[in-house]
Short mmCIF file of C-alpha atoms in Angstrom, two decimals:
data_model
loop_
_atom_site.label_atom_id
_atom_site.label_comp_id
_atom_site.label_asym_id
_atom_site.label_seq_id
_atom_site.Cartn_x
_atom_site.Cartn_y
_atom_site.Cartn_z
CA MET A 14 183.87 161.80 156.80
CA TYR A 15 182.14 160.44 160.06
CA ASP A 16 178.03 162.92 159.63
CA LEU A 17 177.94 161.62 155.59
CA THR A 18 175.25 159.33 154.42
CA GLY A 19 177.76 156.18 152.80
CA PHE A 20 176.36 157.54 149.14
CA GLN A 21 177.33 160.18 149.96
CA ARG A 22 181.46 158.44 150.81
CA ASP A 23 180.78 156.49 147.51
CA LEU A 24 180.54 159.86 145.46
CA LEU A 25 183.85 161.42 147.16
CA TYR A 26 185.50 158.10 146.18
CA VAL A 27 184.40 157.79 142.34
CA ILE A 28 185.05 161.39 141.96
CA ALA A 29 188.84 161.03 143.69
CA GLY A 30 188.88 158.46 140.88
CA GLU A 31 187.42 159.39 137.97
CA GLY A 32 189.62 162.60 137.80
CA ASP A 33 187.27 165.99 137.48
CA PRO A 34 183.96 163.84 136.60
CA HIS A 35 180.66 165.35 135.25
CA GLY A 36 177.17 163.99 136.84
CA LEU A 37 176.03 162.01 134.01
CA ALA A 38 179.32 160.00 134.56
CA ILE A 39 179.02 160.47 137.96
CA LYS A 40 175.78 158.67 138.19
CA GLU A 41 176.88 156.60 135.39
CA GLU A 42 178.96 154.62 137.72
CA LEU A 43 177.46 154.27 140.71
CA GLU A 44 174.51 152.49 139.17
CA GLU A 45 177.07 150.26 137.90
CA TYR A 46 178.23 150.10 141.22
CA TYR A 47 174.99 149.38 142.95
CA GLU A 48 173.33 147.36 140.07
CA SER A 49 170.63 149.74 139.80
CA GLU A 50 169.21 153.25 138.84
CA ILE A 51 169.96 156.36 140.53
CA HIS A 52 168.00 159.63 139.70
CA HIS A 53 169.12 162.77 139.57
CA GLY A 54 167.61 163.31 142.61
CA ARG A 55 169.10 161.56 145.16
CA LEU A 56 171.96 162.88 142.73
CA TYR A 57 172.85 166.53 141.91
CA PRO A 58 171.29 167.02 146.36
CA ASN A 59 173.94 164.95 147.34
CA LEU A 60 176.60 166.66 144.91
CA ASP A 61 175.22 169.77 146.11
CA THR A 62 176.21 169.22 150.29
CA LEU A 63 179.86 167.67 149.51
CA VAL A 64 179.83 171.16 147.97
CA GLU A 65 178.85 172.66 150.77
CA LYS A 66 180.96 171.01 152.89
CA GLY A 67 183.11 171.95 151.01
CA LEU A 68 185.21 168.40 150.10
CA VAL A 69 183.90 168.76 146.34
CA GLU A 70 183.43 171.96 143.83
CA LYS A 71 181.89 172.12 141.35
CA GLY A 72 182.91 174.12 138.28
CA GLN A 73 181.07 174.12 135.05
CA ARG A 74 182.27 172.49 131.35
CA ASP A 75 179.07 174.48 129.20
CA ARG A 76 175.86 175.95 129.97
CA ARG A 77 174.18 172.43 130.97
CA THR A 78 177.57 169.92 131.91
CA ASN A 79 178.80 170.63 135.84
CA TYR A 80 182.41 168.66 136.63
CA TYR A 81 182.70 167.68 140.10
CA THR A 82 186.46 167.43 141.81
CA LEU A 83 188.02 166.73 144.94
CA THR A 84 188.85 169.91 147.59
CA ARG A 85 191.80 169.51 149.36
CA ARG A 86 189.60 169.02 152.48
CA GLY A 87 187.75 166.00 150.55
CA THR A 88 191.28 163.94 149.64
CA ARG A 89 192.42 164.51 153.55
CA GLU A 90 188.81 162.61 154.29
CA ILE A 91 189.31 160.21 152.59
CA GLU A 92 192.96 159.86 153.25
CA ALA A 93 191.81 159.15 157.10
CA ARG A 94 189.00 157.72 156.42
CA ARG A 95 191.46 155.29 155.06
CA GLU A 96 193.26 155.34 157.44
CA TRP A 97 190.82 154.75 160.39
CA GLU A 98 189.62 152.20 157.93
CA GLU A 99 192.76 150.24 158.00
CA GLN A 100 192.86 150.39 161.67
CA TYR A 101 189.92 146.85 161.58
CA VAL A 102 190.69 145.34 158.10
CA ASP A 103 193.23 143.99 157.40
CA LEU A 104 193.65 141.84 153.28
CA ASP A 105 196.93 141.34 153.75
#
């Protein structure tokens, strides 16, 4: 996960938390978090990168709607990242 941008990591977390969301749902969730508009030209190329890296799978609900789900590797990467973060951030 070290080679991902912050935006790509945020995409992974949203996909993990939303349960097979479609692109528009991911976009809306990130727009709420970032408090600014996320353009399709930023969103979809970054989702495609996550697919190419084997972290996310892309499926099709219908002709116009794709959904995204974490792969096992994507889940492992998130778990490893969280373990690494816990070494440095203790909120208890």
